[in-house]
Coordinates of C-alpha atoms in Angstrom, one line a residue:
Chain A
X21 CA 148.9 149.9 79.4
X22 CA 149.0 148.6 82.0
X23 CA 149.4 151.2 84.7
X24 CA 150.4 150.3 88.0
X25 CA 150.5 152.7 91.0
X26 CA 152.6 152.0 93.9
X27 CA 151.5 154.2 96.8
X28 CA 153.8 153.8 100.2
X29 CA 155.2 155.6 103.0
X30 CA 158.2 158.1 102.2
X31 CA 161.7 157.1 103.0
X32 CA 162.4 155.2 100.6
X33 CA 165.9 156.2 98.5
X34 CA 166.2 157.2 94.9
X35 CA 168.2 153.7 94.3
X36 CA 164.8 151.8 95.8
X37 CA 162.7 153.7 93.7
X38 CA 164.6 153.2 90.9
X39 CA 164.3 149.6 91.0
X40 CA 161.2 149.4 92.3
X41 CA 160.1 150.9 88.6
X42 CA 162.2 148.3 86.8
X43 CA 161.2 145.1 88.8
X44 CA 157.9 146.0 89.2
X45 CA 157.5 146.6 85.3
X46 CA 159.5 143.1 84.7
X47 CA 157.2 141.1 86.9
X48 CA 154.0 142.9 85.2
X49 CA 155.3 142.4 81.4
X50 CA 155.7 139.1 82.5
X51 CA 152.6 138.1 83.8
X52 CA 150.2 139.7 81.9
X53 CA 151.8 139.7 78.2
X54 CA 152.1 143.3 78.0
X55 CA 155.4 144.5 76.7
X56 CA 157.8 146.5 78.8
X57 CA 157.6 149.2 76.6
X58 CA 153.7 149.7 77.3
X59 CA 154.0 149.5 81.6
X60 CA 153.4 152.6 83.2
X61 CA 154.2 152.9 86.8
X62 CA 154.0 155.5 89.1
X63 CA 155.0 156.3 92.8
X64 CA 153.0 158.0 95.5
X65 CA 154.4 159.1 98.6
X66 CA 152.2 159.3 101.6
X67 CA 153.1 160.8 105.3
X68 CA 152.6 159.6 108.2
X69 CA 150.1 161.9 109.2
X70 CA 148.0 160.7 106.3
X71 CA 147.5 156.9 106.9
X72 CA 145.5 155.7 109.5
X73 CA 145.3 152.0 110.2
X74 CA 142.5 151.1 112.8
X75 CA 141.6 154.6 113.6
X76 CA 145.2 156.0 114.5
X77 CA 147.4 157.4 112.2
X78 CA 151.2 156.1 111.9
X79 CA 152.0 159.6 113.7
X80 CA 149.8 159.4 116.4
X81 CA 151.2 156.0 117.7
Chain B
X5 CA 139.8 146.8 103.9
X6 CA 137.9 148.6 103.5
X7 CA 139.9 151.3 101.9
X8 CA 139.0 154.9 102.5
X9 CA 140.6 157.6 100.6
X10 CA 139.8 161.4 102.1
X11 CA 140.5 164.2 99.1
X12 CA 140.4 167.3 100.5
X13 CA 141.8 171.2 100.2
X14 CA 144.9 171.6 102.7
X15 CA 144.9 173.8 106.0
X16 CA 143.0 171.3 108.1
X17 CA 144.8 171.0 111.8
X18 CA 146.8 168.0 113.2
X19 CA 144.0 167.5 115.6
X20 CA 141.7 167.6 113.1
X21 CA 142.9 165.2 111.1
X22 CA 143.8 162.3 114.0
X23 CA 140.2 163.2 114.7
X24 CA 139.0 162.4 111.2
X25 CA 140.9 159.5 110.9
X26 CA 139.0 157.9 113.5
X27 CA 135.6 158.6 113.0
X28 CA 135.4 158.0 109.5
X29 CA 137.1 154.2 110.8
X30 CA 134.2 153.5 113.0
X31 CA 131.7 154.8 110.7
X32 CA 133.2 152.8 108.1
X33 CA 133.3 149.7 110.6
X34 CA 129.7 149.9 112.0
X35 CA 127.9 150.5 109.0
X36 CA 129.8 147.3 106.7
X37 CA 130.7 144.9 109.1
X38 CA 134.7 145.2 109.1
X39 CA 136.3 145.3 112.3
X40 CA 137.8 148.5 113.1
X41 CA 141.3 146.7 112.7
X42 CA 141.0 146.3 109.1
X43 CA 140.1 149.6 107.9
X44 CA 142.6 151.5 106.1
X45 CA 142.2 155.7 105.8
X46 CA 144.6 157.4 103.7
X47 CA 144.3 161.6 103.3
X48 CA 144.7 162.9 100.2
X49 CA 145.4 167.2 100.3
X50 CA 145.2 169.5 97.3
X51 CA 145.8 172.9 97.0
X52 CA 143.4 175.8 95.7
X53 CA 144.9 175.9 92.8
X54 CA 145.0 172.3 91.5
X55 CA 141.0 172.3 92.0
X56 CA 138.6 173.5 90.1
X57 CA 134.4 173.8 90.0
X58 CA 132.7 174.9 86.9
X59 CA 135.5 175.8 84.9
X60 CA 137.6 178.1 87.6
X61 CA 139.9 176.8 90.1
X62 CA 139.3 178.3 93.6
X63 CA 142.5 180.3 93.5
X64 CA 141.3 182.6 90.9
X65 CA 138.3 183.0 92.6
Chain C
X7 CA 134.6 168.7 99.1
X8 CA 135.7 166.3 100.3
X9 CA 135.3 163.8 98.3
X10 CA 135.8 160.4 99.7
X11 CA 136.2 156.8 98.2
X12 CA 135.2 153.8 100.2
X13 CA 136.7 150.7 98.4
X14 CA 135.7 147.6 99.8
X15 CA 134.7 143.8 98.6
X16 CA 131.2 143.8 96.6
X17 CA 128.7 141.8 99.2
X18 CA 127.3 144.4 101.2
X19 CA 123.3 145.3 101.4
X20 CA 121.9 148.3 99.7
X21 CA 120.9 148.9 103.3
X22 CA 124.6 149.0 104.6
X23 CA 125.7 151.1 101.6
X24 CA 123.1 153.8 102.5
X25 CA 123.9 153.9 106.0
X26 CA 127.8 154.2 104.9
X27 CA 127.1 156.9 103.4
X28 CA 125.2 158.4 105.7
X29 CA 127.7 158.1 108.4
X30 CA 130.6 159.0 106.9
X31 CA 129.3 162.2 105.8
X32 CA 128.2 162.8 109.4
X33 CA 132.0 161.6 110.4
X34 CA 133.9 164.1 107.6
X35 CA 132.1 167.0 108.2
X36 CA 132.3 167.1 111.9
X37 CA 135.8 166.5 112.2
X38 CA 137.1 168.7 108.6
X39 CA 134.4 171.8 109.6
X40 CA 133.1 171.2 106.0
X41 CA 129.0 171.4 105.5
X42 CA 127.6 168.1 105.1
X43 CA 126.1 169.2 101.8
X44 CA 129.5 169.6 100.6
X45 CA 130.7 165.9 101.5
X46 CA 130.9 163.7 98.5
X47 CA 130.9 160.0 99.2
X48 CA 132.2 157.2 96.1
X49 CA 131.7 153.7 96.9
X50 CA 134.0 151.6 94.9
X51 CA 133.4 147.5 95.1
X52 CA 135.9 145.1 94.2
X53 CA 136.1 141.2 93.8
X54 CA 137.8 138.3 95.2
X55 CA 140.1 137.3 92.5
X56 CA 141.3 141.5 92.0
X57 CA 142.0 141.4 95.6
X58 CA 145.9 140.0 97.0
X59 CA 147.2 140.4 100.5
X60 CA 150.8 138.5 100.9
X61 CA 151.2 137.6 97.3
X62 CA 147.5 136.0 97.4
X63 CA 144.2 136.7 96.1
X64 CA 141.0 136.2 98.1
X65 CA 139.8 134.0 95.6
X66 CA 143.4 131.7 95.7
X67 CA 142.6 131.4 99.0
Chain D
X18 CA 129.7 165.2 88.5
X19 CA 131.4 164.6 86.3
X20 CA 135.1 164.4 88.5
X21 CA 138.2 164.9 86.2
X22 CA 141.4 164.2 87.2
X23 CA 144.4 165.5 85.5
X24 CA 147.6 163.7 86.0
X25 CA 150.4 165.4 84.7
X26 CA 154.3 166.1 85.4
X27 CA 155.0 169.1 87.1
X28 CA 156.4 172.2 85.4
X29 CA 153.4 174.0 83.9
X30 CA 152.6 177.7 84.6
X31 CA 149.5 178.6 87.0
X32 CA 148.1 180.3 83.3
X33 CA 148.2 177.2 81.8
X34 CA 146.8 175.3 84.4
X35 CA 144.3 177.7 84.4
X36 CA 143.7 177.3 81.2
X37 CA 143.4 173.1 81.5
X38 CA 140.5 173.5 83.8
X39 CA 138.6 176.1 81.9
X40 CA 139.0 174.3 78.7
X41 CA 138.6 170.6 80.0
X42 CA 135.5 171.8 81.6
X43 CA 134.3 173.0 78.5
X44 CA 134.7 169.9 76.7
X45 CA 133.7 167.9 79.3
X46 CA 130.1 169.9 79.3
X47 CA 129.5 169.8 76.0
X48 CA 129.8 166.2 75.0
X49 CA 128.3 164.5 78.5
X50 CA 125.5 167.1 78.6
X51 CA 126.6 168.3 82.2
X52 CA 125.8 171.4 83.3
X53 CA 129.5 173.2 83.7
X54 CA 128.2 174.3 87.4
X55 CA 128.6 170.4 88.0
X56 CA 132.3 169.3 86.3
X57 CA 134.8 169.0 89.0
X58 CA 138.9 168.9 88.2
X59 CA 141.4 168.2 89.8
X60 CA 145.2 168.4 89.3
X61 CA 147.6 165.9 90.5
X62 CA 151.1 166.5 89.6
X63 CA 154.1 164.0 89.4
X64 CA 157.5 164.3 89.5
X65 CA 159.9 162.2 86.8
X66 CA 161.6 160.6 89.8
X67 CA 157.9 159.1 90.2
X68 CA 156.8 158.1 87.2
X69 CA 158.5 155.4 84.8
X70 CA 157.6 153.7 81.5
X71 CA 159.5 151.0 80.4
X72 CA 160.9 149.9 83.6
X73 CA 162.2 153.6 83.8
X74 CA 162.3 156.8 85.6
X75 CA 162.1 159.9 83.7
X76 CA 164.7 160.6 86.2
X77 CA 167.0 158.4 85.2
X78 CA 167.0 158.8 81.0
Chain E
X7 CA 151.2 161.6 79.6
X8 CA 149.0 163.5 80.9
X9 CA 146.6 161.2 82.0
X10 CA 142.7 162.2 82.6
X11 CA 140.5 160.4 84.6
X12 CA 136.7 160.7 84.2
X13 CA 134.4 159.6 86.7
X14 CA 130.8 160.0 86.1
X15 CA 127.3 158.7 86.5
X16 CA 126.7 155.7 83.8
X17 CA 123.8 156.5 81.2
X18 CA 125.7 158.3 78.3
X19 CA 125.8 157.0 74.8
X20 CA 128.5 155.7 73.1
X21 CA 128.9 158.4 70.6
X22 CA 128.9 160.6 73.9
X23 CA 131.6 158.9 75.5
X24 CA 133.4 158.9 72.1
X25 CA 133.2 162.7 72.0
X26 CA 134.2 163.2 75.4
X27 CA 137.6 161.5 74.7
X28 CA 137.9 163.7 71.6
X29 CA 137.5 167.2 73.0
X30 CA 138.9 166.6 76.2
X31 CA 142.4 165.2 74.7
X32 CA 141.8 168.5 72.1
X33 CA 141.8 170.7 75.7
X34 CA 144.9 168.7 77.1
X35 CA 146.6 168.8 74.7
X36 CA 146.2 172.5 73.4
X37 CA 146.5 173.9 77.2
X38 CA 149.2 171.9 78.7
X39 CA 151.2 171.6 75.6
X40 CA 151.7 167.9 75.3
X41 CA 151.3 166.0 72.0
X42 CA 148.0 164.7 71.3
X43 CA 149.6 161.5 71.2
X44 CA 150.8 161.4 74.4
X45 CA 147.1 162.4 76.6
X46 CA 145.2 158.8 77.6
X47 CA 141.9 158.9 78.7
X48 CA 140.3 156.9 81.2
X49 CA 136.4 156.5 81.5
X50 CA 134.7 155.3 85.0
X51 CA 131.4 155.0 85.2
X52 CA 129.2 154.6 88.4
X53 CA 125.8 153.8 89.4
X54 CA 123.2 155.7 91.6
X55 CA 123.5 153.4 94.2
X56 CA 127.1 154.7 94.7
X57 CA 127.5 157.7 94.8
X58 CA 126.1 159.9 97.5
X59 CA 125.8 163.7 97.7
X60 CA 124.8 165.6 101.5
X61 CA 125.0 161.8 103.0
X62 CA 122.1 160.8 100.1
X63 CA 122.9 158.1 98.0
X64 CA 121.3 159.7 94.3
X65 CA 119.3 156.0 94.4
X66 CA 118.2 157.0 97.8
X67 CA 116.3 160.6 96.2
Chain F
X19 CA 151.5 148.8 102.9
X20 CA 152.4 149.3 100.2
X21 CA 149.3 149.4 98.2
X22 CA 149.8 148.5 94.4
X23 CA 147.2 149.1 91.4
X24 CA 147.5 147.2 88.4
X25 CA 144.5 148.9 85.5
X26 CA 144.5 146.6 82.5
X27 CA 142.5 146.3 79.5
X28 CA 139.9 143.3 80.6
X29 CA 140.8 139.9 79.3
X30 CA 143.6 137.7 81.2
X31 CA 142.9 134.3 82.2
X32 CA 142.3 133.4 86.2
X33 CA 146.0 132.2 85.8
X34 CA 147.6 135.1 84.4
X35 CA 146.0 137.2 87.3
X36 CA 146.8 134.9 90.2
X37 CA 150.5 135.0 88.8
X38 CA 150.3 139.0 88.3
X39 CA 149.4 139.7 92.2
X40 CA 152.4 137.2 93.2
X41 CA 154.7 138.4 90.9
X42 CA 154.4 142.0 91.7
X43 CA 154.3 141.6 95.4
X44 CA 157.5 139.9 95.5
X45 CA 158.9 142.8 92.8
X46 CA 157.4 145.2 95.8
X47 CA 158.6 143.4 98.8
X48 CA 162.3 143.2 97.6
X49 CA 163.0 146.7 96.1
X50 CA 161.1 148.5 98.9
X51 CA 162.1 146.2 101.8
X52 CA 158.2 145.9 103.2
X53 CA 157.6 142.3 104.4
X54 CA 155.2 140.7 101.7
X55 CA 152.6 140.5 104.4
X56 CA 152.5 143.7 104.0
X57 CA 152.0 144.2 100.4
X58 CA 148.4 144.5 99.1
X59 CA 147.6 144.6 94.9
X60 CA 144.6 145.4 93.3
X61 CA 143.5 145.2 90.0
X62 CA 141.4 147.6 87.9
X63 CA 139.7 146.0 84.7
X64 CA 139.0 148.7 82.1
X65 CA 136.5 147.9 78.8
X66 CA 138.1 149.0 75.3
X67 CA 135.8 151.7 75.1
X68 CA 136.2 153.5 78.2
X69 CA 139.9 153.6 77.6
X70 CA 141.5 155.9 74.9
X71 CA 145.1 157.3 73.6
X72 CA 145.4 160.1 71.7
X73 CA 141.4 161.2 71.1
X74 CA 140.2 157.7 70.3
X75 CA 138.8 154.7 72.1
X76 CA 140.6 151.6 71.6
X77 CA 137.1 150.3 70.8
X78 CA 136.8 153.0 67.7
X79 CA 140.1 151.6 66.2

C-alpha cells in the first residue's frame, strides 16, 4: 500500500520500465508518507488495437 | 473522460472491434454529455480459461 | 460478458445514468454478437480533487 | 455478482488455476450469501518485468 | 501477491465482509500456493444505481 | 496516455494529494517519454475495512 497501476501503450524498453517502477515509487513515497518498501506498482501494456480515443482506435488512424 | 473499459473473451474480429469502439463512444457521449473527443475506450481480452462462472472456468466446460 | 466499466466525474442525473446503460448495452452487443442479457454495465464516479490531467487535479484548477 | 479478480504472476498450472476458481468461488458463496450460479472470476496474470515493490522489478532482483 | 479484487453489491455486514477476507485468502493461498501472508484483499462495493444487468440498472427493477 | 492509478488507504490531506498527482506525472512523463499533457492519474480511496493482508482487515487489527 499504496498500489499504483501504470497502463500505457507497448513499446516502451525494459530500461524505461525499469525506471519507470523506481521513480514512480520515489515520487509516491514521497508524497504520500508511505514507505518505499510498501509501494506496489504495476505495468499494463495495451495495443493499439485496444485504445480508442474519440471513437477510432490508434490502429485505425 | 469518460473512461470506458470493455472486458471481454478473445476471438472477436478487427472489424468488430473498430466497430465497438465507436458505438460504445457515442453512446457514452449522448447519453452523459461529454463530447465524443473526450471519451476514452480501452479493450480488455481474456481467455477461456482465466474466466470463470459458478465455480468452473469456461475451458473445462 | 462483457462486462464494461464507465468511469466518469460524479454529476450526472439518475436519468442520464439509466440511459447509459441502456445504450451501451445496445452498443456492446451489436457490435461483439453477445446477447444483450449477457452485457454487464459498472458505472464508476469519481471526484474533482482524484482526478489530474497534466500534473493537475480538476479541483487545483 | 459478486466479480473476483485474481491478480497473480504467471507460472501456475491450468489444475491449479482450476482449482483457484472452484475454491474462491466457494468461499466467496458462503460468507456473502451469493448463490455460486452468480460469483464471477477472473484471472489476470503478470509478469515480474511488470510488477515492482519497492521501487523494483521482480525482474531485476 | 496475489491480489483479489471483490466487487459486489453493498449491503453485507461487517462480520460478512470479515469472513469473506478470511476464506477467500484460505482458497488463495491453499490453491495457488502463495503464503498466506502474501494474498491482499480488496473490497469494492457498489450501489443499485450502478450497476446494470440486460441494459437494467438493478435500481431501475 | 498513460493512465496511472494511485489506491491508498483514505486519509491524506488536500495537499498531500495535489502533490501526489504532480509528483507522479512528472515521475511518468520522464521515464516513459509521454508529454505530461498526456499523463492522466487517478486516485482510489479504500476504507480500513474493505482492505485486508493476510486474512484480516486492517480495521480487525
Amino acid at each position: 500500500m499504496p498500489y499504483v497501476t501504470v497502463k500505457m501503450l507497448d513499446g516502451r524498453t525494459e530500461e524505461q520500465k525499469k525506471a519507470l517502477v523506481e521513480k514512480v515509487t520515489e515520487a509516491v513515497s514521497e508524497t504520500t508518507g508511505a514507505p518505499k518498501e510498501k509501494v506496489v506498482v504495476f505495468i499494463e501494456e495495451m495495443t493499439k488495437n485496444h485504445y480508442g480515443v474519440a471513437g477510432k482506435r490508434l490502429s485505425d488512424q
